[in-house]
């Protein structure tokens, strides 16, 4: 690598800091009424309101007024974060079956807001698609500049999601068309990943209990040979915790299978971007290397159509195989209609083996 490739421009990080300061100003509006855009802000309310659940006894069925009061107290749509620990509203019991359950309305469709795209920010959400419904998420413009180990690259990641049940989602994703620049570059199709996500429970913010899902996926060898590094299984736990009606905290922790490589010139071990090894410079060390990964995002609803976020990742995100290290960024979602949503992000690596500028622009469609 020449000296120009090693230079790390600071403008992406400065721009990220400016947008973060703007989000901090928006945080003061946390107490305003929620809009109906994002699942993280309203799933708790929807799933507690329908079905209606109360801990009232059987005798209360003979007194509709008392039953109505009990149900209303038990199913208040939005409770303060952590209120159960500070003498506030505890909500209905965390454990145990409900005694009275009403009918629940079927979710409307198409609805690109619930559960919302998974590709926009680094972590995956805890929520799944309704049974029989599908999303297509695609980023035709994803560009990363060079870092210490990898030349500049272009890829077109995608994610296809299908609801097997209301709580189980089958997914296929990959980096799609992948172009590695430079004199020893290459063009091909990155291998597919087979993915299954299972929603376990909804959030109970008054008890500081986040919504949670379990995800397992397998990186296959079904792609161009220069981008394949073997069959690599990974597992994730995905969490969502609404801080208030407009702000949501989302994070993912995982144990990921990756390929580890060695640079014969610098004597460094690293995880190659998209699994690509530069001929004559990189050698494979371990095709079955495992590492802990983590991603996080703070999402702030600005209007009914616009949501902004800051996010970061340790050892890469689920869909984008950046490599090992830390990366942070800012971005947003824009809702065009009930069926179509756009997203984009600007990111910068904090580690020398990650790009200083990574740009992603894409969209999600409810099929």
mmCIF file of C-alpha atoms in Angstrom:
data_model
loop_
_atom_site.group_PDB
_atom_site.id
_atom_site.type_symbol
_atom_site.label_atom_id
_atom_site.label_comp_id
_atom_site.label_asym_id
_atom_site.label_seq_id
_atom_site.Cartn_x
_atom_site.Cartn_y
_atom_site.Cartn_z
ATOM 1 C CA UNK A 1 0.000 0.000 0.000
ATOM 2 C CA UNK A 2 1.284 3.521 -0.791
ATOM 3 C CA UNK A 3 1.254 6.481 1.579
ATOM 4 C CA UNK A 4 -1.926 7.945 0.077
ATOM 5 C CA UNK A 5 -3.770 4.745 0.899
ATOM 6 C CA UNK A 6 -2.572 4.903 4.483
ATOM 7 C CA UNK A 7 -3.786 8.484 4.976
ATOM 8 C CA UNK A 8 -6.993 8.558 6.944
ATOM 9 C CA UNK A 9 -9.130 11.648 6.140
ATOM 10 C CA UNK A 10 -11.024 13.044 9.105
ATOM 11 C CA UNK A 11 -13.996 14.656 7.328
ATOM 12 C CA UNK A 12 -16.346 11.647 7.699
ATOM 13 C CA UNK A 13 -15.790 11.609 11.467
ATOM 14 C CA UNK A 14 -16.333 15.364 11.714
ATOM 15 C CA UNK A 15 -19.588 15.131 9.769
ATOM 16 C CA UNK A 16 -20.735 12.294 12.028
ATOM 17 C CA UNK A 17 -20.057 14.434 15.120
ATOM 18 C CA UNK A 18 -22.162 17.294 13.696
ATOM 19 C CA UNK A 19 -25.120 14.972 13.071
ATOM 20 C CA UNK A 20 -24.765 13.422 16.534
ATOM 21 C CA UNK A 21 -25.054 16.899 18.091
ATOM 22 C CA UNK A 22 -28.223 17.480 16.069
ATOM 23 C CA UNK A 23 -29.693 14.212 17.372
ATOM 24 C CA UNK A 24 -28.906 15.232 20.944
ATOM 25 C CA UNK A 25 -31.046 18.323 20.392
ATOM 26 C CA UNK A 26 -33.887 16.155 19.115
ATOM 27 C CA UNK A 27 -33.654 13.991 22.229
ATOM 28 C CA UNK A 28 -35.231 16.843 24.226
ATOM 29 C CA UNK A 29 -38.498 16.165 22.387
ATOM 30 C CA UNK A 30 -38.764 12.694 23.903
ATOM 31 C CA UNK A 31 -41.933 13.538 25.803
ATOM 32 C CA UNK A 32 -43.912 14.554 22.710
ATOM 33 C CA UNK A 33 -46.657 12.228 21.408
ATOM 34 C CA UNK A 34 -45.452 9.366 19.246
ATOM 35 C CA UNK A 35 -46.194 9.035 15.558
ATOM 36 C CA UNK A 36 -47.063 5.816 13.791
ATOM 37 C CA UNK A 37 -43.854 5.196 11.841
ATOM 38 C CA UNK A 38 -41.463 2.848 13.575
ATOM 39 C CA UNK A 39 -42.101 -0.469 15.277
ATOM 40 C CA UNK A 40 -39.611 0.182 18.048
ATOM 41 C CA UNK A 41 -41.690 3.132 19.196
ATOM 42 C CA UNK A 42 -45.069 1.477 18.981
ATOM 43 C CA UNK A 43 -44.773 -2.303 19.119
ATOM 44 C CA UNK A 44 -45.022 -2.238 22.897
ATOM 45 C CA UNK A 45 -48.234 -0.226 22.734
ATOM 46 C CA UNK A 46 -49.780 -2.284 19.943
ATOM 47 C CA UNK A 47 -49.046 -5.671 21.451
ATOM 48 C CA UNK A 48 -50.244 -4.656 24.906
ATOM 49 C CA UNK A 49 -53.431 -3.034 23.605
ATOM 50 C CA UNK A 50 -54.313 -5.976 21.344
ATOM 51 C CA UNK A 51 -55.063 -8.402 22.865
ATOM 52 C CA UNK A 52 -56.474 -6.652 25.944
ATOM 53 C CA UNK A 53 -55.120 -8.385 29.018
ATOM 54 C CA UNK A 54 -55.933 -7.931 32.678
ATOM 55 C CA UNK A 55 -55.288 -9.718 35.930
ATOM 56 C CA UNK A 56 -58.860 -9.191 37.110
ATOM 57 C CA UNK A 57 -60.614 -12.194 38.630
ATOM 58 C CA UNK A 58 -63.650 -14.046 37.315
ATOM 59 C CA UNK A 59 -66.003 -12.108 39.637
ATOM 60 C CA UNK A 60 -65.103 -8.915 37.818
ATOM 61 C CA UNK A 61 -66.888 -10.197 34.718
ATOM 62 C CA UNK A 62 -70.164 -9.354 36.464
ATOM 63 C CA UNK A 63 -69.080 -5.735 36.943
ATOM 64 C CA UNK A 64 -68.199 -4.229 33.546
ATOM 65 C CA UNK A 65 -67.186 -0.856 34.998
ATOM 66 C CA UNK A 66 -64.646 -2.392 37.358
ATOM 67 C CA UNK A 67 -63.358 -4.708 34.624
ATOM 68 C CA UNK A 68 -62.910 -1.766 32.276
ATOM 69 C CA UNK A 69 -60.928 0.151 34.886
ATOM 70 C CA UNK A 70 -58.745 -2.870 35.607
ATOM 71 C CA UNK A 71 -58.050 -3.465 31.927
ATOM 72 C CA UNK A 72 -57.227 0.173 31.358
ATOM 73 C CA UNK A 73 -54.761 0.218 34.235
ATOM 74 C CA UNK A 74 -53.141 -3.023 33.105
ATOM 75 C CA UNK A 75 -52.813 -1.997 29.471
ATOM 76 C CA UNK A 76 -51.660 1.575 29.572
ATOM 77 C CA UNK A 77 -49.962 1.875 26.148
ATOM 78 C CA UNK A 78 -46.770 3.605 27.243
ATOM 79 C CA UNK A 79 -45.091 3.387 30.642
ATOM 80 C CA UNK A 80 -41.971 5.286 31.745
ATOM 81 C CA UNK A 81 -38.681 3.465 31.287
ATOM 82 C CA UNK A 82 -37.804 1.597 34.494
ATOM 83 C CA UNK A 83 -40.928 2.792 36.337
ATOM 84 C CA UNK A 84 -41.364 -0.590 38.063
ATOM 85 C CA UNK A 85 -38.113 -0.016 39.978
ATOM 86 C CA UNK A 86 -39.035 3.451 41.240
ATOM 87 C CA UNK A 87 -42.538 3.006 42.648
ATOM 88 C CA UNK A 88 -44.270 3.729 39.339
ATOM 89 C CA UNK A 89 -46.556 1.741 37.054
ATOM 90 C CA UNK A 90 -45.503 -1.922 37.007
ATOM 91 C CA UNK A 91 -47.881 -2.963 34.234
ATOM 92 C CA UNK A 92 -49.404 -6.442 33.931
ATOM 93 C CA UNK A 93 -47.509 -9.447 35.350
ATOM 94 C CA UNK A 94 -44.319 -10.304 33.511
ATOM 95 C CA UNK A 95 -44.839 -14.052 33.956
ATOM 96 C CA UNK A 96 -47.991 -16.153 33.841
ATOM 97 C CA UNK A 97 -50.824 -16.496 31.322
ATOM 98 C CA UNK A 98 -53.418 -13.717 30.927
ATOM 99 C CA UNK A 99 -56.823 -14.385 32.481
ATOM 100 C CA UNK A 100 -58.863 -12.339 30.021
ATOM 101 C CA UNK A 101 -57.819 -11.984 26.404
ATOM 102 C CA UNK A 102 -59.733 -10.204 23.658
ATOM 103 C CA UNK A 103 -59.475 -10.629 19.902
ATOM 104 C CA UNK A 104 -56.498 -9.079 18.196
ATOM 105 C CA UNK A 105 -56.793 -7.273 14.890
ATOM 106 C CA UNK A 106 -54.748 -8.635 12.011
ATOM 107 C CA UNK A 107 -51.819 -6.357 11.112
ATOM 108 C CA UNK A 108 -52.374 -4.171 8.058
ATOM 109 C CA UNK A 109 -50.433 -4.850 4.877
ATOM 110 C CA UNK A 110 -48.464 -3.523 3.108
ATOM 111 C CA UNK A 111 -46.638 -1.870 6.001
ATOM 112 C CA UNK A 112 -42.943 -1.057 5.547
ATOM 113 C CA UNK A 113 -42.837 0.474 9.060
ATOM 114 C CA UNK A 114 -43.592 -2.720 10.983
ATOM 115 C CA UNK A 115 -41.233 -4.329 11.648
ATOM 116 C CA UNK A 116 -39.167 -2.028 9.403
ATOM 117 C CA UNK A 117 -35.948 -2.690 7.443
ATOM 118 C CA UNK A 118 -32.984 -4.535 8.956
ATOM 119 C CA UNK A 119 -30.389 -3.264 6.480
ATOM 120 C CA UNK A 120 -30.419 0.461 7.261
ATOM 121 C CA UNK A 121 -28.307 0.397 10.424
ATOM 122 C CA UNK A 122 -25.789 -2.108 11.763
ATOM 123 C CA UNK A 123 -27.834 -4.142 14.317
ATOM 124 C CA UNK A 124 -30.779 -6.357 13.423
ATOM 125 C CA UNK A 125 -34.099 -5.711 15.133
ATOM 126 C CA UNK A 126 -35.795 -8.115 17.530
ATOM 127 C CA UNK A 127 -38.952 -8.249 15.402
ATOM 128 C CA UNK A 128 -40.079 -10.498 12.552
ATOM 129 C CA UNK A 129 -42.477 -10.243 9.627
ATOM 130 C CA UNK A 130 -46.083 -11.479 9.905
ATOM 131 C CA UNK A 131 -46.782 -14.942 8.547
ATOM 132 C CA UNK A 132 -46.807 -15.068 4.755
ATOM 133 C CA UNK A 133 -45.390 -11.542 4.296
ATOM 134 C CA UNK A 134 -42.109 -10.592 2.629
ATOM 135 C CA UNK A 135 -39.610 -7.730 2.393
ATOM 136 C CA UNK A 136 -36.909 -7.097 -0.191
ATOM 137 C CA UNK A 137 -34.076 -4.850 1.011
ATOM 138 C CA UNK A 138 -31.399 -3.765 -1.442
ATOM 139 C CA UNK A 139 -28.500 -1.302 -1.503
ATOM 140 C CA UNK A 140 -27.338 -0.691 -5.092
ATOM 141 C CA UNK A 141 -24.863 1.991 -3.999
ATOM 142 C CA UNK A 142 -22.425 0.784 -1.323
ATOM 143 C CA UNK A 143 -18.875 2.133 -1.629
ATOM 144 C CA UNK A 144 -15.893 1.642 0.711
ATOM 145 C CA UNK A 145 -12.498 3.280 0.308
ATOM 146 C CA UNK A 146 -9.197 1.489 0.895
ATOM 147 C CA UNK A 147 -7.721 0.604 4.277
ATOM 148 C CA UNK A 148 -4.429 -0.908 5.427
ATOM 149 C CA UNK A 149 -5.235 -4.352 4.013
ATOM 150 C CA UNK A 150 -7.914 -3.904 1.345
ATOM 151 C CA UNK A 151 -8.309 -1.835 -1.850
ATOM 152 C CA UNK A 152 -11.408 0.277 -2.464
ATOM 153 C CA UNK A 153 -14.526 -1.802 -3.131
ATOM 154 C CA UNK A 154 -18.092 -1.594 -4.386
ATOM 155 C CA UNK A 155 -20.854 -4.037 -3.501
ATOM 156 C CA UNK A 156 -24.634 -4.285 -3.763
ATOM 157 C CA UNK A 157 -25.898 -6.090 -0.624
ATOM 158 C CA UNK A 158 -29.430 -7.454 -0.431
ATOM 159 C CA UNK A 159 -31.741 -9.101 2.091
ATOM 160 C CA UNK A 160 -34.848 -11.143 1.273
ATOM 161 C CA UNK A 161 -37.141 -11.834 4.257
ATOM 162 C CA UNK A 162 -40.213 -14.086 4.547
ATOM 163 C CA UNK A 163 -42.451 -14.729 7.557
ATOM 164 C CA UNK A 164 -42.853 -18.478 8.130
ATOM 165 C CA UNK A 165 -44.994 -17.697 11.196
ATOM 166 C CA UNK A 166 -45.651 -14.460 13.079
ATOM 167 C CA UNK A 167 -42.510 -15.143 15.138
ATOM 168 C CA UNK A 168 -40.222 -17.034 12.727
ATOM 169 C CA UNK A 169 -38.595 -15.414 9.713
ATOM 170 C CA UNK A 170 -36.541 -17.058 6.956
ATOM 171 C CA UNK A 171 -33.955 -14.842 5.298
ATOM 172 C CA UNK A 172 -31.431 -14.964 2.464
ATOM 173 C CA UNK A 173 -28.793 -12.247 2.219
ATOM 174 C CA UNK A 174 -25.400 -11.474 0.738
ATOM 175 C CA UNK A 175 -23.124 -8.728 -0.550
ATOM 176 C CA UNK A 176 -24.274 -9.331 -4.116
ATOM 177 C CA UNK A 177 -22.211 -7.972 -6.988
ATOM 178 C CA UNK A 178 -18.767 -7.192 -5.546
ATOM 179 C CA UNK A 179 -16.013 -5.195 -7.243
ATOM 180 C CA UNK A 180 -12.480 -4.931 -5.813
ATOM 181 C CA UNK A 181 -10.473 -2.135 -7.428
ATOM 182 C CA UNK A 182 -6.742 -1.964 -8.125
ATOM 183 C CA UNK A 183 -4.254 -3.755 -10.359
ATOM 184 C CA UNK A 184 -4.973 -7.029 -8.553
ATOM 185 C CA UNK A 185 -8.682 -6.423 -8.169
ATOM 186 C CA UNK A 186 -11.539 -8.717 -9.079
ATOM 187 C CA UNK A 187 -15.262 -8.728 -9.837
ATOM 188 C CA UNK A 188 -17.737 -11.416 -8.867
ATOM 189 C CA UNK A 189 -20.706 -12.375 -6.736
ATOM 190 C CA UNK A 190 -20.305 -12.721 -2.972
ATOM 191 C CA UNK A 191 -21.633 -15.959 -1.421
ATOM 192 C CA UNK A 192 -25.171 -16.299 -0.092
ATOM 193 C CA UNK A 193 -26.124 -16.539 3.587
ATOM 194 C CA UNK A 194 -29.050 -18.638 4.850
ATOM 195 C CA UNK A 195 -30.630 -17.073 7.921
ATOM 196 C CA UNK A 196 -33.383 -17.843 10.445
ATOM 197 C CA UNK A 197 -34.625 -15.282 12.999
ATOM 198 C CA UNK A 198 -36.995 -16.198 15.855
ATOM 199 C CA UNK A 199 -38.792 -13.529 17.886
ATOM 200 C CA UNK A 200 -38.772 -14.596 21.552
ATOM 201 C CA UNK A 201 -40.622 -11.847 23.450
ATOM 202 C CA UNK A 202 -41.711 -8.213 23.356
ATOM 203 C CA UNK A 203 -40.213 -5.448 25.454
ATOM 204 C CA UNK A 204 -41.376 -4.502 28.959
ATOM 205 C CA UNK A 205 -39.710 -1.111 29.287
ATOM 206 C CA UNK A 206 -41.058 -0.481 32.800
ATOM 207 C CA UNK A 207 -38.950 -3.475 33.907
ATOM 208 C CA UNK A 208 -36.032 -2.577 31.582
ATOM 209 C CA UNK A 209 -36.674 -5.798 29.638
ATOM 210 C CA UNK A 210 -35.888 -5.370 25.914
ATOM 211 C CA UNK A 211 -37.614 -7.190 23.087
ATOM 212 C CA UNK A 212 -35.423 -10.079 21.976
ATOM 213 C CA UNK A 213 -34.913 -12.449 19.065
ATOM 214 C CA UNK A 214 -32.522 -15.309 18.334
ATOM 215 C CA UNK A 215 -30.853 -15.486 14.942
ATOM 216 C CA UNK A 216 -28.665 -18.130 13.348
ATOM 217 C CA UNK A 217 -27.184 -17.898 9.871
ATOM 218 C CA UNK A 218 -24.770 -19.806 7.657
ATOM 219 C CA UNK A 219 -22.351 -18.276 5.151
ATOM 220 C CA UNK A 220 -22.254 -20.680 2.212
ATOM 221 C CA UNK A 221 -19.799 -21.189 -0.656
ATOM 222 C CA UNK A 222 -22.481 -20.355 -3.230
ATOM 223 C CA UNK A 223 -20.679 -17.466 -4.897
ATOM 224 C CA UNK A 224 -17.555 -16.539 -6.843
ATOM 225 C CA UNK A 225 -14.546 -18.530 -5.661
ATOM 226 C CA UNK A 226 -12.393 -15.453 -4.910
ATOM 227 C CA UNK A 227 -14.932 -14.307 -2.283
ATOM 228 C CA UNK A 228 -15.642 -17.631 -0.585
ATOM 229 C CA UNK A 229 -13.921 -18.598 2.641
ATOM 230 C CA UNK A 230 -15.702 -21.802 3.559
ATOM 231 C CA UNK A 231 -18.948 -22.642 5.333
ATOM 232 C CA UNK A 232 -19.118 -20.323 8.345
ATOM 233 C CA UNK A 233 -21.957 -20.512 10.937
ATOM 234 C CA UNK A 234 -22.864 -17.591 13.216
ATOM 235 C CA UNK A 235 -25.398 -16.846 15.957
ATOM 236 C CA UNK A 236 -26.879 -13.543 17.122
ATOM 237 C CA UNK A 237 -29.093 -12.186 19.887
ATOM 238 C CA UNK A 238 -31.028 -9.084 18.791
ATOM 239 C CA UNK A 239 -32.515 -6.560 21.251
ATOM 240 C CA UNK A 240 -34.824 -3.521 21.095
ATOM 241 C CA UNK A 241 -35.619 -1.236 24.039
ATOM 242 C CA UNK A 242 -37.753 1.903 23.519
ATOM 243 C CA UNK A 243 -36.319 4.636 25.733
ATOM 244 C CA UNK A 244 -39.344 6.846 25.117
ATOM 245 C CA UNK A 245 -42.010 7.228 22.449
ATOM 246 C CA UNK A 246 -39.610 8.723 19.911
ATOM 247 C CA UNK A 247 -36.288 7.108 20.805
ATOM 248 C CA UNK A 248 -35.240 3.475 20.542
ATOM 249 C CA UNK A 249 -32.063 1.627 21.533
ATOM 250 C CA UNK A 250 -31.223 -1.393 19.375
ATOM 251 C CA UNK A 251 -28.272 -3.756 19.696
ATOM 252 C CA UNK A 252 -27.022 -7.138 18.507
ATOM 253 C CA UNK A 253 -24.385 -9.407 20.009
ATOM 254 C CA UNK A 254 -23.074 -12.456 18.205
ATOM 255 C CA UNK A 255 -20.449 -15.119 17.731
ATOM 256 C CA UNK A 256 -19.432 -15.145 14.088
ATOM 257 C CA UNK A 257 -17.508 -17.500 11.859
ATOM 258 C CA UNK A 258 -14.998 -15.682 9.626
ATOM 259 C CA UNK A 259 -11.842 -16.305 7.613
ATOM 260 C CA UNK A 260 -8.540 -15.138 9.100
ATOM 261 C CA UNK A 261 -5.704 -14.090 6.788
ATOM 262 C CA UNK A 262 -2.034 -13.088 7.009
ATOM 263 C CA UNK A 263 -0.169 -10.250 5.246
ATOM 264 C CA UNK A 264 3.246 -11.587 4.242
ATOM 265 C CA UNK A 265 4.752 -8.073 4.064
ATOM 266 C CA UNK A 266 3.508 -6.550 7.342
ATOM 267 C CA UNK A 267 3.234 -9.861 9.260
ATOM 268 C CA UNK A 268 -0.289 -8.862 10.379
ATOM 269 C CA UNK A 269 -3.258 -11.147 10.905
ATOM 270 C CA UNK A 270 -6.642 -9.756 9.885
ATOM 271 C CA UNK A 271 -10.119 -10.626 8.617
ATOM 272 C CA UNK A 272 -10.253 -9.800 4.880
ATOM 273 C CA UNK A 273 -13.033 -7.569 3.555
ATOM 274 C CA UNK A 274 -15.608 -9.697 1.711
ATOM 275 C CA UNK A 275 -13.230 -12.645 2.137
ATOM 276 C CA UNK A 276 -10.999 -11.389 -0.692
ATOM 277 C CA UNK A 277 -7.257 -12.135 -0.533
ATOM 278 C CA UNK A 278 -4.932 -9.938 -2.628
ATOM 279 C CA UNK A 279 -2.770 -12.336 -4.713
ATOM 280 C CA UNK A 280 0.875 -12.411 -3.660
ATOM 281 C CA UNK A 281 0.229 -10.419 -0.468
ATOM 282 C CA UNK A 282 -2.399 -12.264 1.580
ATOM 283 C CA UNK A 283 -2.442 -15.891 2.723
ATOM 284 C CA UNK A 284 -5.179 -17.842 4.489
ATOM 285 C CA UNK A 285 -4.425 -18.693 8.121
ATOM 286 C CA UNK A 286 -7.720 -20.102 9.405
ATOM 287 C CA UNK A 287 -10.894 -20.695 7.390
ATOM 288 C CA UNK A 288 -12.854 -21.501 10.558
ATOM 289 C CA UNK A 289 -11.915 -18.604 12.839
ATOM 290 C CA UNK A 290 -14.591 -17.370 15.280
ATOM 291 C CA UNK A 291 -14.919 -13.929 16.849
ATOM 292 C CA UNK A 292 -17.336 -12.008 19.063
ATOM 293 C CA UNK A 293 -19.225 -9.260 17.249
ATOM 294 C CA UNK A 294 -21.527 -6.477 18.433
ATOM 295 C CA UNK A 295 -23.581 -3.738 16.799
ATOM 296 C CA UNK A 296 -25.660 -0.902 18.281
ATOM 297 C CA UNK A 297 -27.880 1.966 17.158
ATOM 298 C CA UNK A 298 -29.778 4.837 18.786
ATOM 299 C CA UNK A 299 -32.781 5.670 16.611
ATOM 300 C CA UNK A 300 -34.636 8.987 16.870
ATOM 301 C CA UNK A 301 -37.973 9.650 15.171
ATOM 302 C CA UNK A 302 -38.013 13.193 13.756
ATOM 303 C CA UNK A 303 -41.295 13.228 11.791
ATOM 304 C CA UNK A 304 -43.813 10.676 10.574
ATOM 305 C CA UNK A 305 -41.604 10.064 7.548
ATOM 306 C CA UNK A 306 -38.071 10.659 8.850
ATOM 307 C CA UNK A 307 -35.969 8.772 11.382
ATOM 308 C CA UNK A 308 -32.270 9.456 12.074
ATOM 309 C CA UNK A 309 -29.790 7.213 13.859
ATOM 310 C CA UNK A 310 -26.234 6.914 15.071
ATOM 311 C CA UNK A 311 -24.734 3.436 15.082
ATOM 312 C CA UNK A 312 -21.550 1.465 15.479
ATOM 313 C CA UNK A 313 -20.121 -2.019 15.162
ATOM 314 C CA UNK A 314 -17.334 -4.132 16.612
ATOM 315 C CA UNK A 315 -15.974 -6.758 14.201
ATOM 316 C CA UNK A 316 -18.415 -5.951 11.435
ATOM 317 C CA UNK A 317 -22.163 -6.032 10.917
ATOM 318 C CA UNK A 318 -24.270 -9.048 10.034
ATOM 319 C CA UNK A 319 -24.794 -8.226 6.365
ATOM 320 C CA UNK A 320 -21.707 -6.151 5.500
ATOM 321 C CA UNK A 321 -18.453 -8.143 5.848
ATOM 322 C CA UNK A 322 -16.202 -5.147 6.522
ATOM 323 C CA UNK A 323 -13.617 -7.037 8.575
ATOM 324 C CA UNK A 324 -12.453 -6.773 12.187
ATOM 325 C CA UNK A 325 -12.306 -3.565 14.200
ATOM 326 C CA UNK A 326 -14.571 -0.693 15.187
ATOM 327 C CA UNK A 327 -16.694 1.473 12.909
ATOM 328 C CA UNK A 328 -19.240 4.227 13.652
ATOM 329 C CA UNK A 329 -21.637 6.214 11.516
ATOM 330 C CA UNK A 330 -24.846 8.178 11.090
ATOM 331 C CA UNK A 331 -27.809 7.703 8.804
ATOM 332 C CA UNK A 332 -31.537 7.827 8.361
ATOM 333 C CA UNK A 333 -34.730 6.263 7.034
ATOM 334 C CA UNK A 334 -37.288 8.023 4.829
ATOM 335 C CA UNK A 335 -40.769 6.560 4.342
ATOM 336 C CA UNK A 336 -42.032 7.160 0.801
ATOM 337 C CA UNK A 337 -45.222 5.104 1.193
ATOM 338 C CA UNK A 338 -46.662 2.159 3.113
ATOM 339 C CA UNK A 339 -44.780 -0.116 0.709
ATOM 340 C CA UNK A 340 -41.459 1.706 0.125
ATOM 341 C CA UNK A 341 -38.771 3.089 2.460
ATOM 342 C CA UNK A 342 -35.332 4.469 1.640
ATOM 343 C CA UNK A 343 -32.259 4.452 3.866
ATOM 344 C CA UNK A 344 -28.675 5.656 3.829
ATOM 345 C CA UNK A 345 -25.642 5.968 6.070
ATOM 346 C CA UNK A 346 -22.163 7.501 6.210
ATOM 347 C CA UNK A 347 -19.625 5.552 8.264
ATOM 348 C CA UNK A 348 -15.967 5.746 9.221
ATOM 349 C CA UNK A 349 -13.652 3.084 10.599
ATOM 350 C CA UNK A 350 -11.821 3.682 13.868
ATOM 351 C CA UNK A 351 -9.399 0.816 13.211
ATOM 352 C CA UNK A 352 -6.662 0.784 10.526
ATOM 353 C CA UNK A 353 -8.079 -2.365 8.911
ATOM 354 C CA UNK A 354 -11.455 -0.714 8.213
ATOM 355 C CA UNK A 355 -12.372 1.934 5.597
ATOM 356 C CA UNK A 356 -12.282 5.581 6.636
ATOM 357 C CA UNK A 357 -15.334 6.216 4.451
ATOM 358 C CA UNK A 358 -18.152 3.736 3.855
ATOM 359 C CA UNK A 359 -21.323 4.988 2.162
ATOM 360 C CA UNK A 360 -24.538 3.026 1.762
ATOM 361 C CA UNK A 361 -27.764 4.038 0.005
ATOM 362 C CA UNK A 362 -30.663 1.640 -0.455
ATOM 363 C CA UNK A 363 -34.357 0.916 -0.130
ATOM 364 C CA UNK A 364 -36.766 -1.636 1.311
ATOM 365 C CA UNK A 365 -40.008 -2.829 -0.300
ATOM 366 C CA UNK A 366 -42.928 -4.642 1.330
ATOM 367 C CA UNK A 367 -43.878 -7.272 -1.261
#
